[in-house]
PDB file of C-alpha atoms in Angstrom:
ATOM      1  CA  ASP A   1      -3.999 -56.777 -20.884  1.00 69.00           C
ATOM      2  CA  VAL A   2      -4.301 -56.389 -16.978  1.00 67.00           C
ATOM      3  CA  LYS A   3      -1.662 -55.366 -15.398  1.00 92.00           C
ATOM      4  CA  VAL A   4      -0.405 -56.067 -12.130  1.00 96.00           C
ATOM      5  CA  THR A   5       2.817 -54.222 -11.524  1.00 97.00           C
ATOM      6  CA  GLN A   6       4.687 -54.842  -7.955  1.00 97.00           C
ATOM      7  CA  SER A   7       7.565 -52.243  -7.456  1.00 90.00           C
ATOM      8  CA  SER A   8      10.539 -54.137  -6.179  1.00 92.00           C
ATOM      9  CA  ARG A   9      11.406 -57.383  -7.662  1.00 94.00           C
ATOM     10  CA  TYR A  10      14.014 -58.556  -5.047  1.00 96.00           C
ATOM     11  CA  LEU A  11      14.282 -56.938  -1.804  1.00 97.00           C
ATOM     12  CA  VAL A  12      16.892 -57.449   1.291  1.00 98.00           C
ATOM     13  CA  LYS A  13      15.852 -55.658   4.434  1.00 97.00           C
ATOM     14  CA  ARG A  14      17.225 -56.179   8.467  1.00 98.00           C
ATOM     15  CA  THR A  15      15.759 -57.003  11.025  1.00 98.00           C
ATOM     16  CA  GLY A  16      12.989 -54.448  12.591  1.00 97.00           C
ATOM     17  CA  GLU A  17      13.344 -52.179   9.894  1.00 97.00           C
ATOM     18  CA  LYS A  18       9.751 -50.902   8.969  1.00 97.00           C
ATOM     19  CA  VAL A  19       8.810 -52.669   4.979  1.00 97.00           C
ATOM     20  CA  PHE A  20       6.664 -51.182   2.562  1.00 97.00           C
ATOM     21  CA  LEU A  21       5.424 -53.627  -0.875  1.00 98.00           C
ATOM     22  CA  GLU A  22       3.664 -51.551  -3.399  1.00 97.00           C
ATOM     23  CA  CYS A  23       1.629 -52.806  -5.586  1.00 97.00           C
ATOM     24  CA  VAL A  24      -0.373 -50.964  -8.451  1.00 98.00           C
ATOM     25  CA  GLN A  25      -3.175 -52.335 -10.590  1.00 97.00           C
ATOM     26  CA  ASP A  26      -4.361 -50.704 -14.340  1.00 95.00           C
ATOM     27  CA  MET A  27      -8.073 -52.589 -14.618  1.00 91.00           C
ATOM     28  CA  ASP A  28      -9.787 -50.501 -12.688  1.00 92.00           C
ATOM     29  CA  HIS A  29     -10.596 -53.478 -10.042  1.00 92.00           C
ATOM     30  CA  GLU A  30     -12.678 -53.637  -7.249  1.00 91.00           C
ATOM     31  CA  ASN A  31     -10.245 -56.190  -5.347  1.00 92.00           C
ATOM     32  CA  MET A  32      -7.100 -56.339  -4.219  1.00 95.00           C
ATOM     33  CA  PHE A  33      -5.186 -58.659  -2.370  1.00 95.00           C
ATOM     34  CA  TRP A  34      -1.796 -59.872  -0.391  1.00 97.00           C
ATOM     35  CA  TYR A  35      -0.195 -63.283  -0.475  1.00 97.00           C
ATOM     36  CA  ARG A  36       2.843 -64.911   0.324  1.00 97.00           C
ATOM     37  CA  GLN A  37       3.984 -67.668  -1.415  1.00 96.00           C
ATOM     38  CA  ASP A  38       6.749 -70.387   0.284  1.00 94.00           C
ATOM     39  CA  PRO A  39       7.832 -74.132  -0.623  1.00 90.00           C
ATOM     40  CA  GLY A  40       5.351 -76.239   0.898  1.00 87.00           C
ATOM     41  CA  LEU A  41       2.760 -74.323   2.330  1.00 90.00           C
ATOM     42  CA  GLY A  42       1.485 -72.644  -0.965  1.00 89.00           C
ATOM     43  CA  LEU A  43      -0.296 -69.103  -1.345  1.00 94.00           C
ATOM     44  CA  ARG A  44      -1.551 -67.915   1.821  1.00 94.00           C
ATOM     45  CA  LEU A  45      -3.659 -65.409   1.916  1.00 94.00           C
ATOM     46  CA  ILE A  46      -2.441 -62.108   4.381  1.00 97.00           C
ATOM     47  CA  TYR A  47      -4.894 -58.979   4.129  1.00 96.00           C
ATOM     48  CA  PHE A  48      -7.281 -58.283   1.064  1.00 95.00           C
ATOM     49  CA  SER A  49      -9.788 -55.087   0.107  1.00 95.00           C
ATOM     50  CA  TYR A  50     -12.783 -54.973  -2.016  1.00 91.00           C
ATOM     51  CA  ASP A  51     -13.021 -51.202  -1.815  1.00 91.00           C
ATOM     52  CA  VAL A  52     -10.773 -47.597  -1.055  1.00 93.00           C
ATOM     53  CA  LYS A  53     -10.102 -47.724   2.656  1.00 90.00           C
ATOM     54  CA  MET A  54     -11.270 -51.081   2.931  1.00 91.00           C
ATOM     55  CA  LYS A  55      -9.364 -53.590   4.289  1.00 94.00           C
ATOM     56  CA  GLU A  56     -10.264 -57.569   5.546  1.00 94.00           C
ATOM     57  CA  LYS A  57      -7.668 -60.236   7.415  1.00 95.00           C
ATOM     58  CA  GLY A  58      -6.496 -63.262   5.566  1.00 94.00           C
ATOM     59  CA  ASP A  59      -5.448 -66.835   7.314  1.00 92.00           C
ATOM     60  CA  ILE A  60      -2.195 -65.304   7.996  1.00 95.00           C
ATOM     61  CA  PRO A  61      -2.630 -61.511   9.178  1.00 97.00           C
ATOM     62  CA  GLU A  62       0.260 -61.783  11.900  1.00 97.00           C
ATOM     63  CA  GLY A  63       2.810 -59.315  11.452  1.00 97.00           C
ATOM     64  CA  TYR A  64       1.405 -56.962   8.872  1.00 98.00           C
ATOM     65  CA  SER A  65      -0.625 -53.893   7.765  1.00 98.00           C
ATOM     66  CA  VAL A  66      -1.984 -52.475   4.735  1.00 98.00           C
ATOM     67  CA  SER A  67      -3.114 -49.434   3.035  1.00 97.00           C
ATOM     68  CA  ARG A  68      -5.642 -48.512   0.177  1.00 97.00           C
ATOM     69  CA  GLU A  69      -5.756 -45.287  -0.245  1.00 95.00           C
ATOM     70  CA  LYS A  70      -6.727 -45.509  -4.043  1.00 96.00           C
ATOM     71  CA  LYS A  71      -8.187 -48.197  -6.046  1.00 95.00           C
ATOM     72  CA  GLU A  72      -5.186 -49.582  -7.765  1.00 96.00           C
ATOM     73  CA  ARG A  73      -2.977 -49.134  -5.290  1.00 97.00           C
ATOM     74  CA  PHE A  74      -2.396 -51.714  -2.582  1.00 97.00           C
ATOM     75  CA  SER A  75       0.357 -51.290  -0.210  1.00 97.00           C
ATOM     76  CA  LEU A  76       1.643 -53.884   2.562  1.00 98.00           C
ATOM     77  CA  ILE A  77       3.428 -52.744   5.220  1.00 98.00           C
ATOM     78  CA  LEU A  78       5.936 -54.980   7.264  1.00 98.00           C
ATOM     79  CA  GLU A  79       5.920 -52.778  10.379  1.00 95.00           C
ATOM     80  CA  SER A  80       9.425 -54.570  12.297  1.00 97.00           C
ATOM     81  CA  ALA A  81      10.449 -57.175   9.773  1.00 98.00           C
ATOM     82  CA  SER A  82      11.411 -60.504  11.579  1.00 98.00           C
ATOM     83  CA  THR A  83      13.125 -63.335   9.338  1.00 98.00           C
ATOM     84  CA  ASN A  84      10.110 -65.845   9.530  1.00 97.00           C
ATOM     85  CA  GLN A  85       9.211 -63.187   7.466  1.00 98.00           C
ATOM     86  CA  THR A  86      11.685 -63.577   4.374  1.00 98.00           C
ATOM     87  CA  SER A  87       9.047 -65.076   1.137  1.00 97.00           C
ATOM     88  CA  MET A  88       7.525 -64.524  -1.893  1.00 97.00           C
ATOM     89  CA  TYR A  89       5.067 -61.627  -1.860  1.00 98.00           C
ATOM     90  CA  LEU A  90       2.528 -61.804  -4.624  1.00 98.00           C
ATOM     91  CA  CYS A  91      -0.187 -59.116  -5.257  1.00 97.00           C
ATOM     92  CA  ALA A  92      -3.434 -59.798  -7.440  1.00 96.00           C
ATOM     93  CA  SER A  93      -6.353 -58.289  -8.356  1.00 94.00           C
ATOM     94  CA  SER A  94      -9.704 -58.959  -9.021  1.00 91.00           C
ATOM     95  CA  SER A  95     -13.352 -58.393 -10.409  1.00 86.00           C
ATOM     96  CA  PRO A  96     -15.913 -59.445  -8.039  1.00 81.00           C
ATOM     97  CA  GLY A  97     -17.484 -62.481  -8.743  1.00 73.00           C
ATOM     98  CA  THR A  98     -16.849 -66.474  -8.822  1.00 65.00           C
ATOM     99  CA  ALA A  99     -17.023 -66.799 -12.541  1.00 65.00           C
ATOM    100  CA  ASP A 100     -13.915 -67.694 -14.906  1.00 63.00           C
ATOM    101  CA  ASN A 101     -14.191 -63.786 -16.146  1.00 64.00           C
ATOM    102  CA  SER A 102     -13.024 -62.894 -12.691  1.00 81.00           C
ATOM    103  CA  PRO A 103      -9.604 -64.872 -11.918  1.00 86.00           C
ATOM    104  CA  LEU A 104      -7.468 -63.470  -9.896  1.00 90.00           C
ATOM    105  CA  HIS A 105      -4.628 -61.173 -11.785  1.00 93.00           C
ATOM    106  CA  PHE A 106      -1.497 -61.777 -10.268  1.00 96.00           C
ATOM    107  CA  GLY A 107       1.798 -59.360 -10.410  1.00 97.00           C
ATOM    108  CA  ASN A 108       5.094 -60.893 -10.614  1.00 96.00           C
ATOM    109  CA  GLY A 109       6.217 -60.547  -7.008  1.00 97.00           C
ATOM    110  CA  THR A 110       9.097 -59.219  -4.745  1.00 97.00           C
ATOM    111  CA  ARG A 111      11.242 -61.658  -3.264  1.00 97.00           C
ATOM    112  CA  LEU A 112      12.022 -59.993   0.480  1.00 98.00           C
ATOM    113  CA  THR A 113      14.620 -61.717   2.675  1.00 98.00           C
ATOM    114  CA  VAL A 114      14.858 -60.368   5.889  1.00 98.00           C
ATOM    115  CA  THR A 115      18.627 -60.544   7.570  1.00 97.00           C
TER     116      THR A 115
ATOM    117  CA  GLN B   1      -5.847 -82.014   7.643  1.00 67.00           C
ATOM    118  CA  LYS B   2      -5.636 -79.338   4.705  1.00 76.00           C
ATOM    119  CA  GLU B   3      -8.449 -78.053   2.817  1.00 87.00           C
ATOM    120  CA  VAL B   4      -6.684 -78.699  -0.255  1.00 93.00           C
ATOM    121  CA  GLU B   5      -4.138 -81.117  -1.248  1.00 94.00           C
ATOM    122  CA  GLN B   6      -1.408 -81.530  -4.311  1.00 95.00           C
ATOM    123  CA  ASP B   7       1.321 -84.103  -4.703  1.00 87.00           C
ATOM    124  CA  PRO B   8       4.248 -81.272  -5.372  1.00 83.00           C
ATOM    125  CA  GLY B   9       6.606 -83.237  -7.578  1.00 86.00           C
ATOM    126  CA  PRO B  10       8.848 -82.400  -9.228  1.00 93.00           C
ATOM    127  CA  LEU B  11       7.593 -84.742 -12.130  1.00 96.00           C
ATOM    128  CA  SER B  12       9.556 -85.205 -15.554  1.00 97.00           C
ATOM    129  CA  VAL B  13       8.105 -86.103 -18.945  1.00 97.00           C
ATOM    130  CA  PRO B  14       9.704 -86.605 -22.275  1.00 98.00           C
ATOM    131  CA  GLU B  15       8.086 -84.101 -24.673  1.00 98.00           C
ATOM    132  CA  GLY B  16       4.451 -85.878 -26.989  1.00 98.00           C
ATOM    133  CA  ALA B  17       3.882 -87.491 -23.254  1.00 98.00           C
ATOM    134  CA  ILE B  18       0.200 -87.126 -21.467  1.00 98.00           C
ATOM    135  CA  VAL B  19       0.860 -85.204 -18.298  1.00 97.00           C
ATOM    136  CA  SER B  20      -2.079 -85.863 -15.289  1.00 97.00           C
ATOM    137  CA  LEU B  21      -1.651 -83.185 -12.062  1.00 97.00           C
ATOM    138  CA  ASN B  22      -3.971 -84.092  -9.433  1.00 97.00           C
ATOM    139  CA  CYS B  23      -5.359 -82.148  -6.202  1.00 97.00           C
ATOM    140  CA  THR B  24      -7.595 -83.485  -3.633  1.00 97.00           C
ATOM    141  CA  TYR B  25      -9.712 -81.763  -1.176  1.00 96.00           C
ATOM    142  CA  SER B  26     -11.598 -82.257   1.889  1.00 93.00           C
ATOM    143  CA  ASN B  27     -14.708 -80.033   1.922  1.00 91.00           C
ATOM    144  CA  SER B  28     -17.196 -80.791  -0.201  1.00 91.00           C
ATOM    145  CA  ALA B  29     -19.038 -76.972  -0.280  1.00 90.00           C
ATOM    146  CA  PHE B  30     -15.859 -76.311  -3.243  1.00 92.00           C
ATOM    147  CA  GLN B  31     -17.999 -75.473  -6.058  1.00 90.00           C
ATOM    148  CA  TYR B  32     -15.383 -73.572  -8.354  1.00 91.00           C
ATOM    149  CA  PHE B  33     -12.766 -75.514  -9.031  1.00 94.00           C
ATOM    150  CA  MET B  34      -9.753 -73.722 -10.858  1.00 94.00           C
ATOM    151  CA  TRP B  35      -5.758 -74.567 -12.739  1.00 97.00           C
ATOM    152  CA  TYR B  36      -2.887 -71.631 -12.231  1.00 97.00           C
ATOM    153  CA  ARG B  37       0.060 -72.136 -13.974  1.00 98.00           C
ATOM    154  CA  GLN B  38       2.988 -70.443 -12.730  1.00 97.00           C
ATOM    155  CA  TYR B  39       6.108 -70.069 -14.878  1.00 97.00           C
ATOM    156  CA  SER B  40       9.358 -69.456 -13.338  1.00 94.00           C
ATOM    157  CA  ARG B  41       9.823 -65.776 -11.339  1.00 91.00           C
ATOM    158  CA  LYS B  42       6.435 -65.071 -12.461  1.00 94.00           C
ATOM    159  CA  GLY B  43       3.016 -65.019 -10.924  1.00 96.00           C
ATOM    160  CA  PRO B  44       0.523 -67.312 -11.464  1.00 96.00           C
ATOM    161  CA  GLU B  45      -2.025 -67.185 -14.306  1.00 95.00           C
ATOM    162  CA  LEU B  46      -5.531 -68.778 -14.680  1.00 93.00           C
ATOM    163  CA  LEU B  47      -5.228 -71.390 -17.306  1.00 96.00           C
ATOM    164  CA  MET B  48      -8.439 -73.210 -16.067  1.00 93.00           C
ATOM    165  CA  TYR B  49     -11.628 -72.793 -14.807  1.00 91.00           C
ATOM    166  CA  THR B  50     -14.847 -75.781 -14.048  1.00 91.00           C
ATOM    167  CA  TYR B  51     -17.879 -74.751 -12.014  1.00 87.00           C
ATOM    168  CA  SER B  52     -19.016 -78.416 -10.649  1.00 84.00           C
ATOM    169  CA  SER B  53     -18.184 -81.558 -11.725  1.00 83.00           C
ATOM    170  CA  GLY B  54     -17.839 -82.567 -15.223  1.00 84.00           C
ATOM    171  CA  ASN B  55     -15.031 -82.058 -17.544  1.00 91.00           C
ATOM    172  CA  LYS B  56     -13.828 -79.214 -19.731  1.00 94.00           C
ATOM    173  CA  GLU B  57     -11.383 -79.122 -22.913  1.00 96.00           C
ATOM    174  CA  ASP B  58      -9.297 -76.389 -23.753  1.00 95.00           C
ATOM    175  CA  GLY B  59      -7.149 -77.141 -26.680  1.00 97.00           C
ATOM    176  CA  ARG B  60      -4.214 -79.565 -25.135  1.00 98.00           C
ATOM    177  CA  PHE B  61      -5.827 -79.194 -21.751  1.00 98.00           C
ATOM    178  CA  THR B  62      -8.844 -81.058 -20.113  1.00 97.00           C
ATOM    179  CA  ALA B  63     -10.084 -80.264 -16.775  1.00 97.00           C
ATOM    180  CA  GLN B  64     -11.525 -83.251 -14.886  1.00 96.00           C
ATOM    181  CA  VAL B  65     -13.689 -82.444 -11.690  1.00 96.00           C
ATOM    182  CA  ASP B  66     -14.884 -86.104  -9.526  1.00 94.00           C
ATOM    183  CA  LYS B  67     -16.625 -83.900  -6.788  1.00 92.00           C
ATOM    184  CA  SER B  68     -18.339 -87.789  -5.294  1.00 92.00           C
ATOM    185  CA  SER B  69     -14.382 -88.420  -4.345  1.00 93.00           C
ATOM    186  CA  LYS B  70     -13.076 -84.804  -4.163  1.00 94.00           C
ATOM    187  CA  TYR B  71     -10.865 -85.374  -6.478  1.00 95.00           C
ATOM    188  CA  ILE B  72      -9.787 -82.782  -9.263  1.00 97.00           C
ATOM    189  CA  SER B  73      -7.283 -83.288 -12.141  1.00 97.00           C
ATOM    190  CA  LEU B  74      -5.618 -81.483 -15.479  1.00 97.00           C
ATOM    191  CA  PHE B  75      -4.330 -83.261 -18.284  1.00 98.00           C
ATOM    192  CA  ILE B  76      -2.006 -81.803 -20.952  1.00 98.00           C
ATOM    193  CA  ARG B  77      -1.792 -84.043 -23.924  1.00 98.00           C
ATOM    194  CA  ASP B  78       1.188 -83.593 -26.435  1.00 98.00           C
ATOM    195  CA  SER B  79       3.567 -81.948 -23.844  1.00 98.00           C
ATOM    196  CA  GLN B  80       6.075 -79.624 -24.729  1.00 98.00           C
ATOM    197  CA  PRO B  81       8.901 -77.973 -23.003  1.00 98.00           C
ATOM    198  CA  SER B  82       6.846 -74.308 -22.872  1.00 97.00           C
ATOM    199  CA  ASP B  83       4.126 -75.958 -20.631  1.00 98.00           C
ATOM    200  CA  SER B  84       6.933 -76.165 -17.726  1.00 98.00           C
ATOM    201  CA  ALA B  85       6.169 -74.889 -15.362  1.00 98.00           C
ATOM    202  CA  THR B  86       4.307 -75.354 -11.351  1.00 97.00           C
ATOM    203  CA  TYR B  87       0.486 -75.473 -12.231  1.00 98.00           C
ATOM    204  CA  LEU B  88      -1.439 -74.850  -8.571  1.00 97.00           C
ATOM    205  CA  CYS B  89      -4.998 -75.835  -8.585  1.00 97.00           C
ATOM    206  CA  ALA B  90      -6.936 -73.936  -6.451  1.00 94.00           C
ATOM    207  CA  MET B  91     -11.013 -74.077  -5.379  1.00 93.00           C
ATOM    208  CA  ARG B  92     -13.551 -71.502  -3.361  1.00 90.00           C
ATOM    209  CA  TRP B  93     -17.044 -72.331  -3.241  1.00 84.00           C
ATOM    210  CA  GLY B  94     -18.201 -68.250  -2.942  1.00 77.00           C
ATOM    211  CA  ALA B  95     -16.848 -65.149  -3.545  1.00 72.00           C
ATOM    212  CA  GLY B  96     -15.816 -64.293  -0.848  1.00 73.00           C
ATOM    213  CA  ALA B  97     -11.881 -63.965  -0.251  1.00 70.00           C
ATOM    214  CA  ASN B  98     -11.182 -66.185   2.207  1.00 73.00           C
ATOM    215  CA  ASN B  99     -12.511 -69.190   0.641  1.00 81.00           C
ATOM    216  CA  LEU B 100     -10.249 -69.528  -2.088  1.00 87.00           C
ATOM    217  CA  PHE B 101      -7.273 -72.091  -1.577  1.00 91.00           C
ATOM    218  CA  PHE B 102      -4.300 -73.079  -3.287  1.00 94.00           C
ATOM    219  CA  GLY B 103      -2.420 -76.548  -3.259  1.00 94.00           C
ATOM    220  CA  THR B 104       0.849 -75.825  -2.926  1.00 94.00           C
ATOM    221  CA  GLY B 105       1.440 -76.720  -6.621  1.00 95.00           C
ATOM    222  CA  THR B 106       2.875 -79.183  -9.033  1.00 96.00           C
ATOM    223  CA  ARG B 107       6.904 -78.119 -10.812  1.00 96.00           C
ATOM    224  CA  LEU B 108       6.309 -80.092 -14.334  1.00 97.00           C
ATOM    225  CA  THR B 109       9.242 -80.242 -16.591  1.00 98.00           C
ATOM    226  CA  VAL B 110       9.100 -81.282 -20.290  1.00 98.00           C
ATOM    227  CA  ILE B 111      12.421 -82.646 -21.774  1.00 98.00           C
ATOM    228  CA  PRO B 112      12.505 -81.626 -25.484  1.00 96.00           C
TER     229      PRO B 112
END
Protein backbone atom coordinates (compact mmCIF):
# COMPACT_ATOMS: atom_id res chain seq x y z
CA ASP A 1 0.00 0.00 0.00
CA VAL A 2 1.17 3.49 -0.85
CA LYS A 3 1.86 5.48 2.23
CA VAL A 4 2.05 9.24 2.39
CA THR A 5 3.08 10.38 5.83
CA GLN A 6 2.69 13.89 7.14
CA SER A 7 4.89 14.54 10.15
CA SER A 8 2.36 16.39 12.29
CA ARG A 9 -1.35 15.85 12.77
CA TYR A 10 -1.99 19.10 14.59
CA LEU A 11 0.12 22.23 14.81
CA VAL A 12 -0.48 25.50 16.62
CA LYS A 13 1.78 28.39 15.67
CA ARG A 14 1.90 32.10 16.33
CA THR A 15 1.55 34.81 13.72
CA GLY A 16 4.88 35.59 12.12
CA GLU A 17 6.49 32.23 12.88
CA LYS A 18 8.20 30.22 10.17
CA VAL A 19 6.40 26.90 9.81
CA PHE A 20 7.60 23.69 8.19
CA LEU A 21 5.19 20.95 7.13
CA GLU A 22 6.89 17.72 6.16
CA CYS A 23 5.64 14.97 3.86
CA VAL A 24 7.24 11.65 2.95
CA GLN A 25 6.00 9.03 0.47
CA ASP A 26 7.27 5.48 0.12
CA MET A 27 6.22 4.57 -3.44
CA ASP A 28 8.96 6.27 -5.44
CA HIS A 29 6.40 8.61 -6.99
CA GLU A 30 7.70 11.37 -9.21
CA ASN A 31 4.88 13.80 -8.47
CA MET A 32 4.16 15.41 -5.13
CA PHE A 33 1.61 18.03 -4.21
CA TRP A 34 0.51 20.31 -1.40
CA TYR A 35 -3.14 21.26 -1.06
CA ARG A 36 -5.09 23.13 1.54
CA GLN A 37 -8.65 22.15 2.35
CA ASP A 38 -11.14 24.68 3.70
CA PRO A 39 -14.90 24.36 4.23
CA GLY A 40 -16.83 25.65 1.25
CA LEU A 41 -13.66 26.07 -0.81
CA GLY A 42 -12.61 22.46 -1.21
CA LEU A 43 -9.09 21.46 -2.15
CA ARG A 44 -6.84 24.15 -3.53
CA LEU A 45 -3.41 23.43 -4.99
CA ILE A 46 -0.57 25.38 -3.38
CA TYR A 47 2.56 23.92 -5.01
CA PHE A 48 3.57 20.77 -6.80
CA SER A 49 6.73 19.07 -7.95
CA TYR A 50 7.41 16.67 -10.80
CA ASP A 51 10.97 15.84 -9.78
CA VAL A 52 13.70 16.49 -7.26
CA LYS A 53 14.67 20.15 -7.09
CA MET A 54 11.65 21.04 -9.26
CA LYS A 55 8.71 23.06 -8.09
CA GLU A 56 5.72 24.66 -9.76
CA LYS A 57 3.20 27.12 -8.40
CA GLY A 58 -0.36 26.01 -8.01
CA ASP A 59 -3.43 28.18 -7.66
CA ILE A 60 -2.63 29.80 -4.31
CA PRO A 61 1.19 29.94 -3.79
CA GLU A 62 1.30 33.33 -2.08
CA GLY A 63 2.80 33.11 1.39
CA TYR A 64 4.18 29.61 0.83
CA SER A 65 7.32 28.02 -0.51
CA VAL A 66 8.39 24.40 -0.95
CA SER A 67 11.47 22.27 -0.96
CA ARG A 68 12.13 18.94 -2.63
CA GLU A 69 15.70 17.85 -1.98
CA LYS A 70 14.92 14.12 -2.13
CA LYS A 71 12.40 12.27 -4.26
CA GLU A 72 10.45 10.93 -1.30
CA ARG A 73 10.20 14.17 0.66
CA PHE A 74 8.29 17.37 -0.08
CA SER A 75 8.21 20.18 2.45
CA LEU A 76 5.84 23.11 2.63
CA ILE A 77 7.14 26.27 4.26
CA LEU A 78 5.13 29.17 5.59
CA GLU A 79 7.70 31.94 5.69
CA SER A 80 5.72 34.12 8.11
CA ALA A 81 2.52 32.45 9.27
CA SER A 82 -0.68 34.47 9.23
CA THR A 83 -4.11 33.73 10.65
CA ASN A 84 -5.57 33.27 7.16
CA GLN A 85 -3.26 30.29 6.74
CA THR A 86 -5.18 28.40 9.42
CA SER A 87 -6.33 25.35 7.48
CA MET A 88 -6.04 21.62 6.84
CA TYR A 89 -2.97 20.91 4.71
CA LEU A 90 -2.91 17.77 2.61
CA CYS A 91 0.13 16.30 0.92
CA ALA A 92 -0.30 13.91 -2.02
CA SER A 93 1.84 11.92 -4.41
CA SER A 94 1.25 10.19 -7.72
CA SER A 95 2.98 8.55 -10.62
CA PRO A 96 2.78 10.41 -13.95
CA GLY A 97 -0.33 10.08 -16.14
CA THR A 98 -4.07 10.47 -16.14
CA ALA A 99 -5.29 6.88 -15.92
CA ASP A 100 -6.81 5.24 -12.87
CA ASN A 101 -3.45 3.67 -12.16
CA SER A 102 -2.04 7.09 -11.33
CA PRO A 103 -4.43 8.55 -8.76
CA LEU A 104 -3.41 10.99 -6.10
CA HIS A 105 -2.47 9.30 -2.83
CA PHE A 106 -3.09 11.62 0.09
CA GLY A 107 -1.66 11.81 3.56
CA ASN A 108 -4.00 12.23 6.52
CA GLY A 109 -3.43 15.94 6.74
CA THR A 110 -1.96 18.48 9.13
CA ARG A 111 -4.42 20.78 10.82
CA LEU A 112 -2.58 24.06 11.32
CA THR A 113 -3.90 26.78 13.57
CA VAL A 114 -2.20 30.17 13.50
CA THR A 115 -3.03 32.41 16.46
CA GLN B 1 -18.14 30.70 -11.68
CA LYS B 2 -16.35 27.74 -10.15
CA GLU B 3 -14.99 25.09 -12.49
CA VAL B 4 -16.75 22.37 -10.49
CA GLU B 5 -19.90 22.73 -8.41
CA GLN B 6 -20.94 20.22 -5.79
CA ASP B 7 -23.76 20.40 -3.25
CA PRO B 8 -22.05 20.31 0.16
CA GLY B 9 -25.00 18.63 1.88
CA PRO B 10 -24.98 17.32 4.52
CA LEU B 11 -26.96 14.33 3.35
CA SER B 12 -28.43 11.81 5.80
CA VAL B 13 -30.03 8.58 4.63
CA PRO B 14 -31.19 5.38 6.33
CA GLU B 15 -29.16 2.22 5.89
CA GLY B 16 -30.07 0.42 2.67
CA ALA B 17 -31.09 3.56 0.78
CA ILE B 18 -29.84 4.46 -2.67
CA VAL B 19 -27.66 7.54 -2.55
CA SER B 20 -27.12 9.93 -5.44
CA LEU B 21 -24.23 12.40 -5.33
CA ASN B 22 -23.78 14.92 -8.11
CA CYS B 23 -21.43 17.49 -9.58
CA THR B 24 -21.77 19.93 -12.42
CA TYR B 25 -18.93 21.56 -14.31
CA SER B 26 -18.40 24.33 -16.79
CA ASN B 27 -15.33 23.29 -18.78
CA SER B 28 -16.19 21.04 -21.73
CA ALA B 29 -12.51 20.04 -22.04
CA PHE B 30 -12.69 17.79 -18.98
CA GLN B 31 -12.18 14.17 -19.97
CA TYR B 32 -11.24 12.33 -16.79
CA PHE B 33 -13.71 12.15 -13.94
CA MET B 34 -13.06 10.83 -10.46
CA TRP B 35 -14.75 10.37 -7.13
CA TYR B 36 -12.70 10.47 -3.96
CA ARG B 37 -13.96 9.38 -0.55
CA GLN B 38 -12.68 11.07 2.60
CA TYR B 39 -13.35 9.60 6.01
CA SER B 40 -13.23 11.86 9.03
CA ARG B 41 -9.65 12.81 9.99
CA LYS B 42 -8.26 11.02 6.93
CA GLY B 43 -7.02 12.09 3.53
CA PRO B 44 -9.14 11.51 0.39
CA GLU B 45 -8.77 8.20 -1.42
CA LEU B 46 -9.75 7.38 -5.00
CA LEU B 47 -13.06 5.54 -5.18
CA MET B 48 -14.04 5.60 -8.86
CA TYR B 49 -12.45 6.76 -12.11
CA THR B 50 -14.18 7.27 -15.47
CA TYR B 51 -12.79 8.39 -18.78
CA SER B 52 -15.17 10.39 -20.99
CA SER B 53 -18.90 9.64 -20.99
CA GLY B 54 -20.81 6.63 -19.81
CA ASN B 55 -21.26 4.49 -16.74
CA LYS B 56 -18.85 2.51 -14.65
CA GLU B 57 -19.87 0.07 -11.96
CA ASP B 58 -17.84 -1.30 -9.06
CA GLY B 59 -19.79 -3.33 -6.56
CA ARG B 60 -22.39 -1.08 -4.94
CA PHE B 61 -20.99 2.02 -6.60
CA THR B 62 -21.84 3.38 -10.06
CA ALA B 63 -20.23 6.44 -11.59
CA GLN B 64 -22.07 8.16 -14.40
CA VAL B 65 -20.84 10.91 -16.72
CA ASP B 66 -23.06 12.97 -19.01
CA LYS B 67 -20.75 15.25 -20.96
CA SER B 68 -23.59 16.81 -22.95
CA SER B 69 -25.10 18.12 -19.70
CA LYS B 70 -21.73 18.59 -17.97
CA TYR B 71 -23.01 16.52 -15.09
CA ILE B 72 -21.53 13.59 -13.19
CA SER B 73 -23.08 11.36 -10.57
CA LEU B 74 -22.09 8.72 -8.07
CA PHE B 75 -24.74 6.23 -7.02
CA ILE B 76 -24.39 4.07 -3.93
CA ARG B 77 -26.76 1.12 -3.68
CA ASP B 78 -27.68 -0.56 -0.41
CA SER B 79 -25.86 2.14 1.53
CA GLN B 80 -24.05 1.09 4.71
CA PRO B 81 -22.99 3.05 7.81
CA SER B 82 -19.40 2.47 6.64
CA ASP B 83 -20.21 4.63 3.60
CA SER B 84 -20.51 7.66 5.90
CA ALA B 85 -17.84 10.04 4.63
CA THR B 86 -17.32 13.12 2.51
CA TYR B 87 -17.38 12.44 -1.24
CA LEU B 88 -15.39 14.70 -3.52
CA CYS B 89 -15.75 14.77 -7.27
CA ALA B 90 -12.69 15.67 -9.31
CA MET B 91 -12.01 16.15 -12.99
CA ARG B 92 -9.19 17.03 -15.35
CA TRP B 93 -8.42 17.42 -19.04
CA GLY B 94 -4.83 16.22 -19.12
CA ALA B 95 -1.95 15.02 -17.01
CA GLY B 96 -0.84 18.34 -15.58
CA ALA B 97 -1.25 18.91 -11.86
CA ASN B 98 -2.80 22.32 -12.30
CA ASN B 99 -5.65 21.08 -14.47
CA LEU B 100 -7.15 18.87 -11.80
CA PHE B 101 -10.21 20.42 -10.16
CA PHE B 102 -12.06 19.22 -7.09
CA GLY B 103 -15.60 19.83 -5.95
CA THR B 104 -16.08 21.03 -2.39
CA GLY B 105 -17.37 17.65 -1.24
CA THR B 106 -20.71 16.26 -0.04
CA ARG B 107 -20.87 14.97 3.50
CA LEU B 108 -22.90 11.75 3.70
CA THR B 109 -24.19 10.05 6.84
CA VAL B 110 -25.84 6.62 6.63
CA ILE B 111 -27.96 6.00 9.69
CA PRO B 112 -28.18 2.39 10.96
